[in-house]
Each structure stands twice: as C-alpha cells, then as structure tokens.
Amino acid sequence: MRDRLGDHLERDHRIHAAWQYGSSLRSDYQPDVSDIDILLIVGDDTSLDDYTYLAALVRRHLPTAEVTVLRKAEATAAIHPGWSRHFFINVSRSGVLLCGPDLLAAAAALPLSLDEAYQRLVQLTQRARLVCINPSKSTEARFWLTKYQHWIPLCLMELLELAGAPEERLQNAHASFLQRFPTLRTDLTFPYPSLRPLTAFLEQLVRWIPPNARWFDGPTAVAACG
C-alpha cells in the first residue's frame, strides 16, 4: 500500500516530496485507533483547494490518514503548525520517504534552541491560564485541552532532544520527561484529564526550566540526576 501511494503521489506535479511518519511505523501502532501520519511538501503556489484535493487523494489509499501539508518554503524555513523545529528532526530520523528528494534534511540539521522552546511553552501556559481564570472563556477549555494533548508532548519531545534523551513516541513523551527529570514532581499523567491540572503542571514546568537550563545543552547536555 505504501509503495502504491508513493507512486500516485509522485505523479502529481504539485507534490515535491512525501513522508509517512509517527506511530504507524512503530510497534505501538493500533489499527482502527491510531492515525497514519502523512506529510506532503508541495509547491509554494499550491492553493487551498489543491491542499484539500491532495489530502483526499491520500485518504483514498489510506482512509485513516492524517495529512499535514507544508509549502516548500515553509519546510525549508522549518516552520511547522506545532511551532517546533523538532518535528522535522523526528520525521527525518524515524519517518519513511514515500517520494521525492529529502527536503527535510536542511530543516532537521538546524540547531534547536532552548530559548525558543521555553518561549513557546510559556505562551502555551499563558493561554491555558487565561482560560482557567476567566469564566467567559470556560467554553474554550475542551478545545484547548484537545489541542494541548498534541502540542504539549511535542514541547516535551523538543526538551528531551535538547537534553540528549530523544523520544520519538508522542504518547510516551510526558512519562519519558518525568522519568528523565524526577525532581519535577507531579501526579499528572497522559492523556491529560482536564485543562486545569495540565495548566498547574505547565505553571510548575515554566518555573522549573530556568534554574535547570544546564540539562538542555543538546548533545553536550549534562546527565540528569534525581
């Protein structure tokens, strides 16, 4: 199926390259539960209607596919909707190139920055805080919790990469982070049950990172201790 999909994608001039990535390539994949993640890199002049058509084309062959479409300029600049360059490292390292040249190599080679990762985490914490403290935003809690089930593990995966302890499984990122840094004490588990305890964890995390920044020096990171 993967080879046939690659053949179909390669024949479409709008698609420059495509990858399969995520749990569908690992032993923790659950048929009828897990999505099949597909990344398409398309031409910079591709339209919204084109995006819709190409995503539908993928799903004709893989009905459970979750399709991410990035313009070539976005991929080259390492800009991803999850806000983290770690996405490109993860796909490049563990994904399968279905067609086209390896357009992720340059983005994956860009160094990660603790400053950027921390700023992104603080902004996510601020948004969750606003929802928790303002009754007028209470109806947003479910929406943000759904988004944070994906975005917060991505942030933790990026921090683990900076700590020299890569974690490729989004579902395991929270547990792996707490195992790596046992001084960060919390009873919170993934998937996150509701926004308020997740926000409390984030408030703790953004205070904990600055005095422990030495653990996040990339390949030279000091081994964490309890």
PDB file of N, CA and C in Angstrom, residues 41-106:
ATOM      1  N   ILE A  41       5.051  17.759   1.092  1.00  0.00           N
ATOM      2  CA  ILE A  41       5.696  19.035   0.789  1.00  0.00           C
ATOM      3  C   ILE A  41       5.271  19.414  -0.621  1.00  0.00           C
ATOM      4  N   VAL A  42       4.638  20.562  -0.756  1.00  0.00           N
ATOM      5  CA  VAL A  42       4.049  20.948  -2.042  1.00  0.00           C
ATOM      6  C   VAL A  42       4.661  22.256  -2.532  1.00  0.00           C
ATOM      7  N   GLY A  43       4.359  22.588  -3.781  1.00  0.00           N
ATOM      8  CA  GLY A  43       4.850  23.823  -4.357  1.00  0.00           C
ATOM      9  C   GLY A  43       4.323  25.044  -3.638  1.00  0.00           C
ATOM     10  N   ASP A  44       5.070  26.121  -3.713  1.00  0.00           N
ATOM     11  CA  ASP A  44       4.699  27.327  -2.982  1.00  0.00           C
ATOM     12  C   ASP A  44       3.443  27.988  -3.531  1.00  0.00           C
ATOM     13  N   ASP A  45       3.074  27.680  -4.762  1.00  0.00           N
ATOM     14  CA  ASP A  45       1.884  28.286  -5.361  1.00  0.00           C
ATOM     15  C   ASP A  45       0.644  27.407  -5.228  1.00  0.00           C
ATOM     16  N   THR A  46       0.720  26.350  -4.417  1.00  0.00           N
ATOM     17  CA  THR A  46      -0.416  25.447  -4.242  1.00  0.00           C
ATOM     18  C   THR A  46      -1.540  26.162  -3.497  1.00  0.00           C
ATOM     19  N   SER A  47      -2.774  25.956  -3.926  1.00  0.00           N
ATOM     20  CA  SER A  47      -3.920  26.663  -3.347  1.00  0.00           C
ATOM     21  C   SER A  47      -4.602  25.822  -2.262  1.00  0.00           C
ATOM     22  N   LEU A  48      -5.528  26.451  -1.544  1.00  0.00           N
ATOM     23  CA  LEU A  48      -6.293  25.739  -0.524  1.00  0.00           C
ATOM     24  C   LEU A  48      -7.090  24.598  -1.146  1.00  0.00           C
ATOM     25  N   ASP A  49      -7.673  24.827  -2.316  1.00  0.00           N
ATOM     26  CA  ASP A  49      -8.397  23.752  -2.999  1.00  0.00           C
ATOM     27  C   ASP A  49      -7.456  22.601  -3.346  1.00  0.00           C
ATOM     28  N   ASP A  50      -6.229  22.932  -3.728  1.00  0.00           N
ATOM     29  CA  ASP A  50      -5.238  21.891  -4.011  1.00  0.00           C
ATOM     30  C   ASP A  50      -4.923  21.088  -2.757  1.00  0.00           C
ATOM     31  N   TYR A  51      -4.742  21.785  -1.624  1.00  0.00           N
ATOM     32  CA  TYR A  51      -4.470  21.083  -0.367  1.00  0.00           C
ATOM     33  C   TYR A  51      -5.575  20.064  -0.081  1.00  0.00           C
ATOM     34  N   THR A  52      -6.812  20.512  -0.236  1.00  0.00           N
ATOM     35  CA  THR A  52      -7.956  19.648   0.041  1.00  0.00           C
ATOM     36  C   THR A  52      -7.957  18.436  -0.882  1.00  0.00           C
ATOM     37  N   TYR A  53      -7.686  18.679  -2.158  1.00  0.00           N
ATOM     38  CA  TYR A  53      -7.653  17.582  -3.128  1.00  0.00           C
ATOM     39  C   TYR A  53      -6.549  16.583  -2.786  1.00  0.00           C
ATOM     40  N   LEU A  54      -5.366  17.079  -2.458  1.00  0.00           N
ATOM     41  CA  LEU A  54      -4.233  16.186  -2.188  1.00  0.00           C
ATOM     42  C   LEU A  54      -4.454  15.377  -0.911  1.00  0.00           C
ATOM     43  N   ALA A  55      -5.041  15.999   0.104  1.00  0.00           N
ATOM     44  CA  ALA A  55      -5.353  15.257   1.324  1.00  0.00           C
ATOM     45  C   ALA A  55      -6.368  14.159   1.036  1.00  0.00           C
ATOM     46  N   ALA A  56      -7.368  14.475   0.210  1.00  0.00           N
ATOM     47  CA  ALA A  56      -8.364  13.469  -0.170  1.00  0.00           C
ATOM     48  C   ALA A  56      -7.727  12.352  -0.992  1.00  0.00           C
ATOM     49  N   LEU A  57      -6.754  12.708  -1.840  1.00  0.00           N
ATOM     50  CA  LEU A  57      -6.040  11.701  -2.629  1.00  0.00           C
ATOM     51  C   LEU A  57      -5.335  10.705  -1.715  1.00  0.00           C
ATOM     52  N   VAL A  58      -4.681  11.202  -0.680  1.00  0.00           N
ATOM     53  CA  VAL A  58      -4.022  10.311   0.273  1.00  0.00           C
ATOM     54  C   VAL A  58      -5.036   9.400   0.953  1.00  0.00           C
ATOM     55  N   ARG A  59      -6.172   9.975   1.372  1.00  0.00           N
ATOM     56  CA  ARG A  59      -7.156   9.186   2.118  1.00  0.00           C
ATOM     57  C   ARG A  59      -7.880   8.162   1.242  1.00  0.00           C
ATOM     58  N   ARG A  60      -7.857   8.355  -0.068  1.00  0.00           N
ATOM     59  CA  ARG A  60      -8.425   7.325  -0.943  1.00  0.00           C
ATOM     60  C   ARG A  60      -7.629   6.033  -0.835  1.00  0.00           C
ATOM     61  N   HIS A  61      -6.354   6.156  -0.539  1.00  0.00           N
ATOM     62  CA  HIS A  61      -5.492   4.979  -0.408  1.00  0.00           C
ATOM     63  C   HIS A  61      -5.288   4.581   1.050  1.00  0.00           C
ATOM     64  N   LEU A  62      -5.339   5.572   1.945  1.00  0.00           N
ATOM     65  CA  LEU A  62      -5.182   5.333   3.383  1.00  0.00           C
ATOM     66  C   LEU A  62      -6.309   6.064   4.098  1.00  0.00           C
ATOM     67  N   PRO A  63      -7.466   5.435   4.272  1.00  0.00           N
ATOM     68  CA  PRO A  63      -8.636   6.130   4.827  1.00  0.00           C
ATOM     69  C   PRO A  63      -8.408   6.761   6.197  1.00  0.00           C
ATOM     70  N   THR A  64      -7.501   6.216   7.001  1.00  0.00           N
ATOM     71  CA  THR A  64      -7.264   6.772   8.339  1.00  0.00           C
ATOM     72  C   THR A  64      -6.106   7.757   8.367  1.00  0.00           C
ATOM     73  N   ALA A  65      -5.665   8.209   7.212  1.00  0.00           N
ATOM     74  CA  ALA A  65      -4.514   9.110   7.161  1.00  0.00           C
ATOM     75  C   ALA A  65      -4.842  10.470   7.765  1.00  0.00           C
ATOM     76  N   GLU A  66      -3.900  11.005   8.503  1.00  0.00           N
ATOM     77  CA  GLU A  66      -3.912  12.391   8.977  1.00  0.00           C
ATOM     78  C   GLU A  66      -2.846  13.116   8.172  1.00  0.00           C
ATOM     79  N   VAL A  67      -3.257  14.057   7.347  1.00  0.00           N
ATOM     80  CA  VAL A  67      -2.351  14.646   6.363  1.00  0.00           C
ATOM     81  C   VAL A  67      -1.922  16.045   6.800  1.00  0.00           C
ATOM     82  N   THR A  68      -0.617  16.247   6.850  1.00  0.00           N
ATOM     83  CA  THR A  68      -0.043  17.578   7.044  1.00  0.00           C
ATOM     84  C   THR A  68       0.520  18.040   5.718  1.00  0.00           C
ATOM     85  N   VAL A  69       0.152  19.246   5.289  1.00  0.00           N
ATOM     86  CA  VAL A  69       0.643  19.805   4.039  1.00  0.00           C
ATOM     87  C   VAL A  69       1.451  21.059   4.350  1.00  0.00           C
ATOM     88  N   LEU A  70       2.690  21.074   3.900  1.00  0.00           N
ATOM     89  CA  LEU A  70       3.549  22.242   4.049  1.00  0.00           C
ATOM     90  C   LEU A  70       4.036  22.691   2.676  1.00  0.00           C
ATOM     91  N   ARG A  71       4.033  23.994   2.455  1.00  0.00           N
ATOM     92  CA  ARG A  71       4.667  24.508   1.248  1.00  0.00           C
ATOM     93  C   ARG A  71       6.187  24.326   1.356  1.00  0.00           C
ATOM     94  N   LYS A  72       6.834  24.235   0.219  1.00  0.00           N
ATOM     95  CA  LYS A  72       8.282  24.002   0.224  1.00  0.00           C
ATOM     96  C   LYS A  72       9.006  25.090   1.010  1.00  0.00           C
ATOM     97  N   ALA A  73       8.575  26.339   0.855  1.00  0.00           N
ATOM     98  CA  ALA A  73       9.218  27.444   1.575  1.00  0.00           C
ATOM     99  C   ALA A  73       9.048  27.292   3.085  1.00  0.00           C
ATOM    100  N   GLU A  74       7.904  26.771   3.515  1.00  0.00           N
ATOM    101  CA  GLU A  74       7.675  26.557   4.947  1.00  0.00           C
ATOM    102  C   GLU A  74       8.596  25.464   5.480  1.00  0.00           C
ATOM    103  N   ALA A  75       8.724  24.367   4.717  1.00  0.00           N
ATOM    104  CA  ALA A  75       9.590  23.274   5.149  1.00  0.00           C
ATOM    105  C   ALA A  75      11.049  23.716   5.178  1.00  0.00           C
ATOM    106  N   THR A  76      11.459  24.483   4.162  1.00  0.00           N
ATOM    107  CA  THR A  76      12.842  24.957   4.108  1.00  0.00           C
ATOM    108  C   THR A  76      13.165  25.864   5.296  1.00  0.00           C
ATOM    109  N   ALA A  77      12.178  26.652   5.708  1.00  0.00           N
ATOM    110  CA  ALA A  77      12.368  27.547   6.856  1.00  0.00           C
ATOM    111  C   ALA A  77      12.101  26.851   8.190  1.00  0.00           C
ATOM    112  N   ALA A  78      11.753  25.562   8.148  1.00  0.00           N
ATOM    113  CA  ALA A  78      11.482  24.770   9.359  1.00  0.00           C
ATOM    114  C   ALA A  78      10.332  25.346  10.171  1.00  0.00           C
ATOM    115  N   ILE A  79       9.252  25.718   9.469  1.00  0.00           N
ATOM    116  CA  ILE A  79       8.059  26.246  10.136  1.00  0.00           C
ATOM    117  C   ILE A  79       6.984  25.175  10.105  1.00  0.00           C
ATOM    118  N   HIS A  80       6.502  24.803  11.283  1.00  0.00           N
ATOM    119  CA  HIS A  80       5.528  23.710  11.406  1.00  0.00           C
ATOM    120  C   HIS A  80       4.365  24.178  12.266  1.00  0.00           C
ATOM    121  N   PRO A  81       3.127  23.693  12.003  1.00  0.00           N
ATOM    122  CA  PRO A  81       1.976  24.159  12.790  1.00  0.00           C
ATOM    123  C   PRO A  81       2.061  23.820  14.268  1.00  0.00           C
ATOM    124  N   GLY A  82       2.904  22.859  14.643  1.00  0.00           N
ATOM    125  CA  GLY A  82       3.128  22.579  16.060  1.00  0.00           C
ATOM    126  C   GLY A  82       4.137  23.512  16.686  1.00  0.00           C
ATOM    127  N   TRP A  83       4.680  24.465  15.879  1.00  0.00           N
ATOM    128  CA  TRP A  83       5.567  25.540  16.335  1.00  0.00           C
ATOM    129  C   TRP A  83       6.961  25.068  16.704  1.00  0.00           C
ATOM    130  N   SER A  84       7.317  23.851  16.412  1.00  0.00           N
ATOM    131  CA  SER A  84       8.612  23.345  16.844  1.00  0.00           C
ATOM    132  C   SER A  84       9.395  22.768  15.673  1.00  0.00           C
ATOM    133  N   ARG A  85      10.677  23.118  15.582  1.00  0.00           N
ATOM    134  CA  ARG A  85      11.546  22.524  14.558  1.00  0.00           C
ATOM    135  C   ARG A  85      11.828  21.059  14.852  1.00  0.00           C
ATOM    136  N   HIS A  86      11.535  20.628  16.068  1.00  0.00           N
ATOM    137  CA  HIS A  86      11.781  19.226  16.399  1.00  0.00           C
ATOM    138  C   HIS A  86      10.973  18.296  15.511  1.00  0.00           C
ATOM    139  N   PHE A  87       9.829  18.741  15.011  1.00  0.00           N
ATOM    140  CA  PHE A  87       9.025  17.930  14.100  1.00  0.00           C
ATOM    141  C   PHE A  87       9.870  17.443  12.931  1.00  0.00           C
ATOM    142  N   PHE A  88      10.690  18.315  12.367  1.00  0.00           N
ATOM    143  CA  PHE A  88      11.483  17.961  11.194  1.00  0.00           C
ATOM    144  C   PHE A  88      12.584  16.961  11.561  1.00  0.00           C
ATOM    145  N   ILE A  89      13.136  17.104  12.743  1.00  0.00           N
ATOM    146  CA  ILE A  89      14.126  16.138  13.218  1.00  0.00           C
ATOM    147  C   ILE A  89      13.486  14.768  13.363  1.00  0.00           C
ATOM    148  N   ASN A  90      12.300  14.733  13.959  1.00  0.00           N
ATOM    149  CA  ASN A  90      11.630  13.469  14.232  1.00  0.00           C
ATOM    150  C   ASN A  90      11.237  12.747  12.946  1.00  0.00           C
ATOM    151  N   VAL A  91      10.650  13.491  11.991  1.00  0.00           N
ATOM    152  CA  VAL A  91      10.241  12.873  10.729  1.00  0.00           C
ATOM    153  C   VAL A  91      11.466  12.421   9.936  1.00  0.00           C
ATOM    154  N   SER A  92      12.493  13.257   9.897  1.00  0.00           N
ATOM    155  CA  SER A  92      13.701  12.913   9.153  1.00  0.00           C
ATOM    156  C   SER A  92      14.382  11.683   9.741  1.00  0.00           C
ATOM    157  N   ARG A  93      14.349  11.567  11.072  1.00  0.00           N
ATOM    158  CA  ARG A  93      15.036  10.464  11.738  1.00  0.00           C
ATOM    159  C   ARG A  93      14.252   9.162  11.667  1.00  0.00           C
ATOM    160  N   SER A  94      12.948   9.215  11.854  1.00  0.00           N
ATOM    161  CA  SER A  94      12.186   7.972  12.015  1.00  0.00           C
ATOM    162  C   SER A  94      11.129   7.751  10.940  1.00  0.00           C
ATOM    163  N   GLY A  95      10.926   8.738  10.046  1.00  0.00           N
ATOM    164  CA  GLY A  95       9.915   8.589   9.004  1.00  0.00           C
ATOM    165  C   GLY A  95      10.432   7.836   7.787  1.00  0.00           C
ATOM    166  N   VAL A  96       9.521   7.575   6.867  1.00  0.00           N
ATOM    167  CA  VAL A  96       9.843   6.888   5.608  1.00  0.00           C
ATOM    168  C   VAL A  96       9.520   7.831   4.460  1.00  0.00           C
ATOM    169  N   LEU A  97      10.507   8.092   3.613  1.00  0.00           N
ATOM    170  CA  LEU A  97      10.312   8.944   2.448  1.00  0.00           C
ATOM    171  C   LEU A  97       9.534   8.159   1.393  1.00  0.00           C
ATOM    172  N   LEU A  98       8.341   8.641   1.057  1.00  0.00           N
ATOM    173  CA  LEU A  98       7.485   7.945   0.098  1.00  0.00           C
ATOM    174  C   LEU A  98       7.793   8.335  -1.333  1.00  0.00           C
ATOM    175  N   CYS A  99       8.157   9.602  -1.552  1.00  0.00           N
ATOM    176  CA  CYS A  99       8.501  10.041  -2.896  1.00  0.00           C
ATOM    177  C   CYS A  99       9.258  11.348  -2.814  1.00  0.00           C
ATOM    178  N   GLY A 100       9.998  11.656  -3.867  1.00  0.00           N
ATOM    179  CA  GLY A 100      10.702  12.915  -3.956  1.00  0.00           C
ATOM    180  C   GLY A 100      12.026  12.921  -3.221  1.00  0.00           C
ATOM    181  N   PRO A 101      12.746  14.050  -3.307  1.00  0.00           N
ATOM    182  CA  PRO A 101      14.031  14.188  -2.612  1.00  0.00           C
ATOM    183  C   PRO A 101      13.836  14.463  -1.123  1.00  0.00           C
ATOM    184  N   ASP A 102      14.898  14.325  -0.356  1.00  0.00           N
ATOM    185  CA  ASP A 102      14.831  14.579   1.083  1.00  0.00           C
ATOM    186  C   ASP A 102      14.883  16.080   1.341  1.00  0.00           C
ATOM    187  N   LEU A 103      13.713  16.698   1.332  1.00  0.00           N
ATOM    188  CA  LEU A 103      13.629  18.144   1.531  1.00  0.00           C
ATOM    189  C   LEU A 103      13.649  18.537   3.007  1.00  0.00           C
ATOM    190  N   LEU A 104      13.723  17.562   3.909  1.00  0.00           N
ATOM    191  CA  LEU A 104      13.740  17.874   5.340  1.00  0.00           C
ATOM    192  C   LEU A 104      15.142  17.924   5.921  1.00  0.00           C
ATOM    193  N   ALA A 105      16.129  17.483   5.153  1.00  0.00           N
ATOM    194  CA  ALA A 105      17.481  17.357   5.702  1.00  0.00           C
ATOM    195  C   ALA A 105      17.996  18.683   6.254  1.00  0.00           C
ATOM    196  N   ALA A 106      17.819  19.760   5.493  1.00  0.00           N
ATOM    197  CA  ALA A 106      18.331  21.061   5.935  1.00  0.00           C
ATOM    198  C   ALA A 106      17.600  21.543   7.182  1.00  0.00           C
TER     199      ALA A 106
END
